[in-house]
PDB file of C-alpha atoms in Angstrom:
ATOM      1  CA  MET A 187       0.000   0.000   0.000  1.00  0.00           C
ATOM      2  CA  LYS A 188       2.938   2.297  -0.639  1.00  0.00           C
ATOM      3  CA  PRO A 189       2.564   5.493  -2.663  1.00  0.00           C
ATOM      4  CA  THR A 190       3.987   5.445  -6.197  1.00  0.00           C
ATOM      5  CA  ILE A 191       4.603   7.978  -8.896  1.00  0.00           C
ATOM      6  CA  THR A 192       1.395   8.989 -10.654  1.00  0.00           C
ATOM      7  CA  GLU A 193       0.155   7.442 -13.856  1.00  0.00           C
ATOM      8  CA  GLN A 194       1.033  10.664 -15.722  1.00  0.00           C
ATOM      9  CA  GLN A 195       4.563  10.641 -14.289  1.00  0.00           C
ATOM     10  CA  ALA A 196       4.910   6.986 -15.342  1.00  0.00           C
ATOM     11  CA  ARG A 197       3.775   7.871 -18.875  1.00  0.00           C
ATOM     12  CA  GLU A 198       6.303  10.721 -19.027  1.00  0.00           C
ATOM     13  CA  LYS A 199       9.119   8.499 -17.766  1.00  0.00           C
ATOM     14  CA  VAL A 200       8.266   5.749 -20.277  1.00  0.00           C
ATOM     15  CA  GLU A 201       8.497   8.329 -23.063  1.00  0.00           C
ATOM     16  CA  ALA A 202      11.729   9.803 -21.651  1.00  0.00           C
ATOM     17  CA  TYR A 203      13.408   6.388 -21.487  1.00  0.00           C
ATOM     18  CA  ILE A 204      12.361   5.582 -25.048  1.00  0.00           C
ATOM     19  CA  GLN A 205      13.555   8.973 -26.310  1.00  0.00           C
ATOM     20  CA  ALA A 206      16.923   8.606 -24.557  1.00  0.00           C
ATOM     21  CA  ALA A 207      17.532   5.078 -25.895  1.00  0.00           C
ATOM     22  CA  PHE A 208      16.316   6.131 -29.347  1.00  0.00           C
ATOM     23  CA  ALA A 209      18.942   8.905 -29.360  1.00  0.00           C
ATOM     24  CA  VAL A 210      21.767   6.326 -29.643  1.00  0.00           C
ATOM     25  CA  LEU A 211      20.416   5.153 -33.017  1.00  0.00           C
ATOM     26  CA  PRO A 212      21.584   6.719 -36.298  1.00  0.00           C
ATOM     27  CA  GLY A 213      20.243  10.112 -37.339  1.00  0.00           C
ATOM     28  CA  SER A 214      18.248   8.432 -40.131  1.00  0.00           C
ATOM     29  CA  ALA A 215      16.066   6.660 -37.551  1.00  0.00           C
ATOM     30  CA  ARG A 216      12.456   7.752 -37.160  1.00  0.00           C
ATOM     31  CA  ARG A 217       9.989   6.469 -34.616  1.00  0.00           C
ATOM     32  CA  THR A 218       6.287   5.900 -34.992  1.00  0.00           C
ATOM     33  CA  PRO A 219       3.964   4.931 -32.123  1.00  0.00           C
ATOM     34  CA  PHE A 220       3.163   1.231 -32.373  1.00  0.00           C
ATOM     35  CA  THR A 221       1.338   0.576 -29.071  1.00  0.00           C
ATOM     36  CA  GLN A 222       0.479   2.628 -26.007  1.00  0.00           C
ATOM     37  CA  ASN A 223      -1.157   0.763 -23.156  1.00  0.00           C
ATOM     38  CA  ARG A 224      -2.544   1.230 -19.698  1.00  0.00           C
ATOM     39  CA  SER A 225      -2.898  -2.255 -18.228  1.00  0.00           C
ATOM     40  CA  GLU A 226      -4.259  -3.142 -14.824  1.00  0.00           C
ATOM     41  CA  CYS A 227      -1.791  -4.979 -12.625  1.00  0.00           C
ATOM     42  CA  ALA A 228      -4.057  -7.990 -12.191  1.00  0.00           C
ATOM     43  CA  ASP A 229      -1.211 -10.250 -11.094  1.00  0.00           C
ATOM     44  CA  PRO A 230       1.561  -7.846 -10.120  1.00  0.00           C
ATOM     45  CA  THR A 231       4.984  -9.304  -9.539  1.00  0.00           C
ATOM     46  CA  ASP A 232       5.180  -7.649  -6.135  1.00  0.00           C
ATOM     47  CA  ASN A 233       1.935  -9.312  -4.950  1.00  0.00           C
ATOM     48  CA  GLY A 234       0.494  -5.878  -4.280  1.00  0.00           C
ATOM     49  CA  PRO A 235      -3.137  -4.814  -4.274  1.00  0.00           C
ATOM     50  CA  GLN A 236      -5.278  -4.332  -7.352  1.00  0.00           C
ATOM     51  CA  GLY A 237      -6.172  -0.896  -8.656  1.00  0.00           C
ATOM     52  CA  ARG A 238      -2.699  -0.099  -9.929  1.00  0.00           C
ATOM     53  CA  PHE A 239      -1.655   0.125 -13.574  1.00  0.00           C
ATOM     54  CA  GLU A 240       1.366  -0.409 -15.800  1.00  0.00           C
ATOM     55  CA  ILE A 241       1.962   2.218 -18.461  1.00  0.00           C
ATOM     56  CA  SER A 242       3.752   1.098 -21.610  1.00  0.00           C
ATOM     57  CA  ALA A 243       4.641   2.300 -25.063  1.00  0.00           C
ATOM     58  CA  THR A 244       6.354   0.686 -28.023  1.00  0.00           C
ATOM     59  CA  TYR A 245       7.611   2.470 -31.096  1.00  0.00           C
ATOM     60  CA  GLU A 246       8.415   1.065 -34.494  1.00  0.00           C
ATOM     61  CA  VAL A 247      11.743   2.493 -35.572  1.00  0.00           C
ATOM     62  CA  THR A 248      12.166   3.057 -39.300  1.00  0.00           C
ATOM     63  CA  GLY A 249      15.075   4.359 -41.361  1.00  0.00           C
ATOM     64  CA  LEU A 250      17.475   1.671 -40.121  1.00  0.00           C
ATOM     65  CA  GLU A 251      19.477  -0.797 -42.182  1.00  0.00           C
ATOM     66  CA  PRO A 252      18.410  -4.365 -41.287  1.00  0.00           C
ATOM     67  CA  ALA A 253      21.956  -5.572 -41.960  1.00  0.00           C
ATOM     68  CA  LYS A 254      23.104  -3.402 -39.026  1.00  0.00           C
ATOM     69  CA  PHE A 255      20.426  -4.412 -36.512  1.00  0.00           C
ATOM     70  CA  ALA A 256      23.064  -6.156 -34.357  1.00  0.00           C
ATOM     71  CA  GLU A 257      24.968  -2.857 -34.062  1.00  0.00           C
ATOM     72  CA  TYR A 258      21.791  -1.003 -33.119  1.00  0.00           C
ATOM     73  CA  PHE A 259      20.992  -3.610 -30.477  1.00  0.00           C
ATOM     74  CA  ASP A 260      24.480  -3.202 -29.027  1.00  0.00           C
ATOM     75  CA  ALA A 261      24.069   0.583 -28.944  1.00  0.00           C
ATOM     76  CA  VAL A 262      20.730   0.356 -27.077  1.00  0.00           C
ATOM     77  CA  VAL A 263      22.056  -2.267 -24.630  1.00  0.00           C
ATOM     78  CA  GLY A 264      25.131  -0.078 -24.081  1.00  0.00           C
ATOM     79  CA  TRP A 265      22.891   2.864 -23.211  1.00  0.00           C
ATOM     80  CA  TRP A 266      20.898   0.674 -20.805  1.00  0.00           C
ATOM     81  CA  THR A 267      24.053  -0.532 -19.072  1.00  0.00           C
ATOM     82  CA  ALA A 268      25.304   3.044 -18.685  1.00  0.00           C
ATOM     83  CA  HIS A 269      21.949   4.070 -17.161  1.00  0.00           C
ATOM     84  CA  ASP A 270      21.522   1.425 -14.451  1.00  0.00           C
ATOM     85  CA  PHE A 271      19.526  -1.124 -16.451  1.00  0.00           C
ATOM     86  CA  LYS A 272      20.226  -4.818 -16.042  1.00  0.00           C
ATOM     87  CA  VAL A 273      19.681  -7.108 -19.026  1.00  0.00           C
ATOM     88  CA  LEU A 274      17.328  -9.896 -17.894  1.00  0.00           C
ATOM     89  CA  THR A 275      16.747 -11.588 -21.260  1.00  0.00           C
ATOM     90  CA  ASP A 276      19.024 -11.581 -24.278  1.00  0.00           C
ATOM     91  CA  SER A 277      17.684 -13.989 -26.906  1.00  0.00           C
ATOM     92  CA  ARG A 278      20.301 -13.150 -29.517  1.00  0.00           C
ATOM     93  CA  PRO A 279      21.415 -14.583 -31.855  1.00  0.00           C
ATOM     94  CA  LYS A 280      18.454 -16.993 -32.132  1.00  0.00           C
ATOM     95  CA  ASP A 281      15.878 -14.212 -31.735  1.00  0.00           C
ATOM     96  CA  GLN A 282      16.383 -10.486 -32.053  1.00  0.00           C
ATOM     97  CA  TYR A 283      15.066  -9.571 -28.605  1.00  0.00           C
ATOM     98  CA  VAL A 284      16.599  -8.064 -25.457  1.00  0.00           C
ATOM     99  CA  PHE A 285      14.745  -7.135 -22.261  1.00  0.00           C
ATOM    100  CA  ALA A 286      16.134  -5.066 -19.359  1.00  0.00           C
ATOM    101  CA  ARG A 287      14.980  -3.584 -16.044  1.00  0.00           C
ATOM    102  CA  ASN A 288      16.193  -0.434 -14.356  1.00  0.00           C
ATOM    103  CA  ASN A 289      17.745  -1.199 -10.968  1.00  0.00           C
ATOM    104  CA  ALA A 290      16.637   2.100  -9.412  1.00  0.00           C
ATOM    105  CA  ASP A 291      12.989   2.418 -10.491  1.00  0.00           C
ATOM    106  CA  ALA A 292      11.972  -1.000 -11.946  1.00  0.00           C
ATOM    107  CA  PHE A 293      11.024   0.387 -15.372  1.00  0.00           C
ATOM    108  CA  ASP A 294      11.429  -2.218 -18.101  1.00  0.00           C
ATOM    109  CA  MET A 295      12.705  -1.705 -21.631  1.00  0.00           C
ATOM    110  CA  SER A 296      12.897  -3.933 -24.654  1.00  0.00           C
ATOM    111  CA  VAL A 297      14.331  -3.852 -28.123  1.00  0.00           C
ATOM    112  CA  GLN A 298      13.127  -6.283 -30.756  1.00  0.00           C
ATOM    113  CA  ALA A 299      13.534  -6.814 -34.477  1.00  0.00           C
ATOM    114  CA  ASN A 300      12.339  -9.369 -36.984  1.00  0.00           C
ATOM    115  CA  ASP A 301      13.259 -10.861 -40.342  1.00  0.00           C
ATOM    116  CA  LEU A 302      10.836  -8.504 -42.073  1.00  0.00           C
ATOM    117  CA  GLY A 303      13.110  -5.560 -41.271  1.00  0.00           C
ATOM    118  CA  LYS A 304      10.976  -4.235 -38.422  1.00  0.00           C
ATOM    119  CA  PHE A 305      12.685  -2.755 -35.353  1.00  0.00           C
ATOM    120  CA  TYR A 306      10.842  -1.916 -32.115  1.00  0.00           C
ATOM    121  CA  LEU A 307      11.826  -0.068 -28.954  1.00  0.00           C
ATOM    122  CA  GLY A 308       9.587  -0.053 -25.874  1.00  0.00           C
ATOM    123  CA  ALA A 309       9.309   0.719 -22.174  1.00  0.00           C
ATOM    124  CA  THR A 310       6.934  -0.266 -19.367  1.00  0.00           C
ATOM    125  CA  SER A 311       6.452   1.240 -15.927  1.00  0.00           C
ATOM    126  CA  PRO A 312       6.148  -0.751 -12.736  1.00  0.00           C
ATOM    127  CA  CYS A 313       2.673  -0.894 -11.169  1.00  0.00           C
ATOM    128  CA  VAL A 314       1.550   2.613 -10.174  1.00  0.00           C
ATOM    129  CA  TRP A 315      -1.499   4.122  -8.520  1.00  0.00           C
ATOM    130  CA  PRO A 316      -3.355   6.453 -10.934  1.00  0.00           C
ATOM    131  CA  ASN A 317      -2.909   9.409  -8.548  1.00  0.00           C
ATOM    132  CA  GLY A 318       0.187   8.119  -6.774  1.00  0.00           C
ATOM    133  CA  THR A 319      -1.612   6.988  -3.622  1.00  0.00           C
ATOM    134  CA  PRO A 320      -3.703   3.893  -2.916  1.00  0.00           C
ATOM    135  CA  GLU A 321      -7.323   4.202  -3.949  1.00  0.00           C
ATOM    136  CA  PRO A 322      -9.849   3.971  -1.050  1.00  0.00           C
ATOM    137  CA  GLN A 323     -11.283   0.642  -2.272  1.00  0.00           C
ATOM    138  CA  ALA A 324      -7.762  -0.844  -2.396  1.00  0.00           C
ATOM    139  CA  VAL A 325      -7.116   0.261   1.185  1.00  0.00           C
ATOM    140  CA  GLU A 326     -10.370  -1.371   2.273  1.00  0.00           C
ATOM    141  CA  ALA A 327      -9.506  -4.526   0.332  1.00  0.00           C
ATOM    142  CA  GLY A 328      -6.149  -4.630   2.103  1.00  0.00           C
ATOM    143  CA  GLU A 329      -7.736  -4.807   5.556  1.00  0.00           C
ATOM    144  CA  PRO A 330      -7.997  -8.330   6.913  1.00  0.00           C
ATOM    145  CA  GLU A 331     -11.422  -9.839   6.608  1.00  0.00           C
ATOM    146  CA  GLN A 332     -13.269 -10.994   9.683  1.00  0.00           C
ATOM    147  CA  PRO A 333     -13.926 -14.728   9.602  1.00  0.00           C
ATOM    148  CA  VAL A 334     -17.501 -15.634   8.832  1.00  0.00           C
ATOM    149  CA  ALA A 335     -18.903 -19.013   9.762  1.00  0.00           C
ATOM    150  CA  ALA A 336     -19.804 -20.999   6.692  1.00  0.00           C
ATOM    151  CA  PRO A 337     -23.317 -22.404   6.539  1.00  0.00           C
ATOM    152  CA  PRO A 338     -23.481 -26.094   7.370  1.00  0.00           C
ATOM    153  CA  ILE A 339     -23.127 -28.368   4.386  1.00  0.00           C
ATOM    154  CA  PRO A 340     -26.193 -30.584   4.045  1.00  0.00           C
ATOM    155  CA  GLU A 341     -25.628 -34.291   3.958  1.00  0.00           C
ATOM    156  CA  PRO A 342     -25.949 -35.577   0.418  1.00  0.00           C
ATOM    157  CA  VAL A 343     -28.962 -37.676  -0.341  1.00  0.00           C
ATOM    158  CA  ARG A 344     -27.667 -41.030  -1.446  1.00  0.00           C
ATOM    159  CA  LYS A 345     -29.646 -42.906  -4.006  1.00  0.00           C
ATOM    160  CA  PRO A 346     -29.115 -46.635  -4.264  1.00  0.00           C
ATOM    161  CA  ARG A 347     -27.161 -47.633  -7.336  1.00  0.00           C
ATOM    162  CA  ARG A 348     -29.307 -50.742  -7.834  1.00  0.00           C
ATOM    163  CA  ALA A 349     -32.265 -52.362  -6.260  1.00  0.00           C
ATOM    164  CA  PRO A 350     -31.538 -54.097  -2.959  1.00  0.00           C
ATOM    165  CA  VAL A 351     -30.814 -57.787  -3.218  1.00  0.00           C
ATOM    166  CA  ASP A 352     -32.559 -60.246  -0.936  1.00  0.00           C
ATOM    167  CA  ASP A 353     -30.215 -62.626   0.830  1.00  0.00           C
ATOM    168  CA  GLU A 354     -32.177 -65.604  -0.409  1.00  0.00           C
ATOM    169  CA  ASP A 355     -31.476 -64.854  -4.120  1.00  0.00           C
ATOM    170  CA  PHE A 356     -27.901 -63.660  -3.517  1.00  0.00           C
ATOM    171  CA  ASP A 357     -26.457 -66.716  -5.232  1.00  0.00           C
ATOM    172  CA  ARG A 358     -28.579 -66.082  -8.345  1.00  0.00           C
ATOM    173  CA  THR A 359     -27.363 -62.471  -8.907  1.00  0.00           C
ATOM    174  CA  ASP A 360     -25.272 -61.830 -12.022  1.00  0.00           C
ATOM    175  CA  TRP A 361     -22.728 -59.327 -10.685  1.00  0.00           C
ATOM    176  CA  THR A 362     -21.237 -58.575 -14.141  1.00  0.00           C
ATOM    177  CA  ASP A 363     -24.269 -56.621 -15.334  1.00  0.00           C
ATOM    178  CA  GLY A 364     -24.741 -54.320 -12.351  1.00  0.00           C
ATOM    179  CA  GLY A 365     -26.519 -56.734 -10.059  1.00  0.00           C
ATOM    180  CA  THR A 366     -29.789 -57.612 -11.747  1.00  0.00           C
ATOM    181  CA  SER A 367     -31.402 -60.916 -10.879  1.00  0.00           C
ATOM    182  CA  PHE A 368     -31.948 -63.826 -13.314  1.00  0.00           C
TER     183      PHE A 368
END
């Protein structure tokens, strides 16, 4: 239930990180918004309360030479390393994908490319409260619930699986067909 930066501050920081990493790419590079999301932290990694959101943006970067994608990846990863990001996933050379997290503020960044010549750069905030402080319903949800006695469970009504067998015709029952008599 700790305060966070606001949703707007998270959006601004996502954009700032993308802009700063983008700046290490060649001057011919252009960026176009690809996705911008506000996603509820339904299963946050910090096991915190609901009502918080992750803010993310991904840009498609054009104007790059696909033959030099490896160099561009190295430039972005170099910027991350110089700015307190830790690479958590580096799928190269099999896949053109690298994922990193900032050690100071837990913002994530990724760079990805594909065989079609597409290059993407993105960032995602950690879970934040829309206004920076826990919402009233989240505070209430965080309070321990008082135990409530469960209603008694009624005994199940058991129906016989077959008609009862009299002891006197027990020896004439064919047990392979469910117990019917001859």
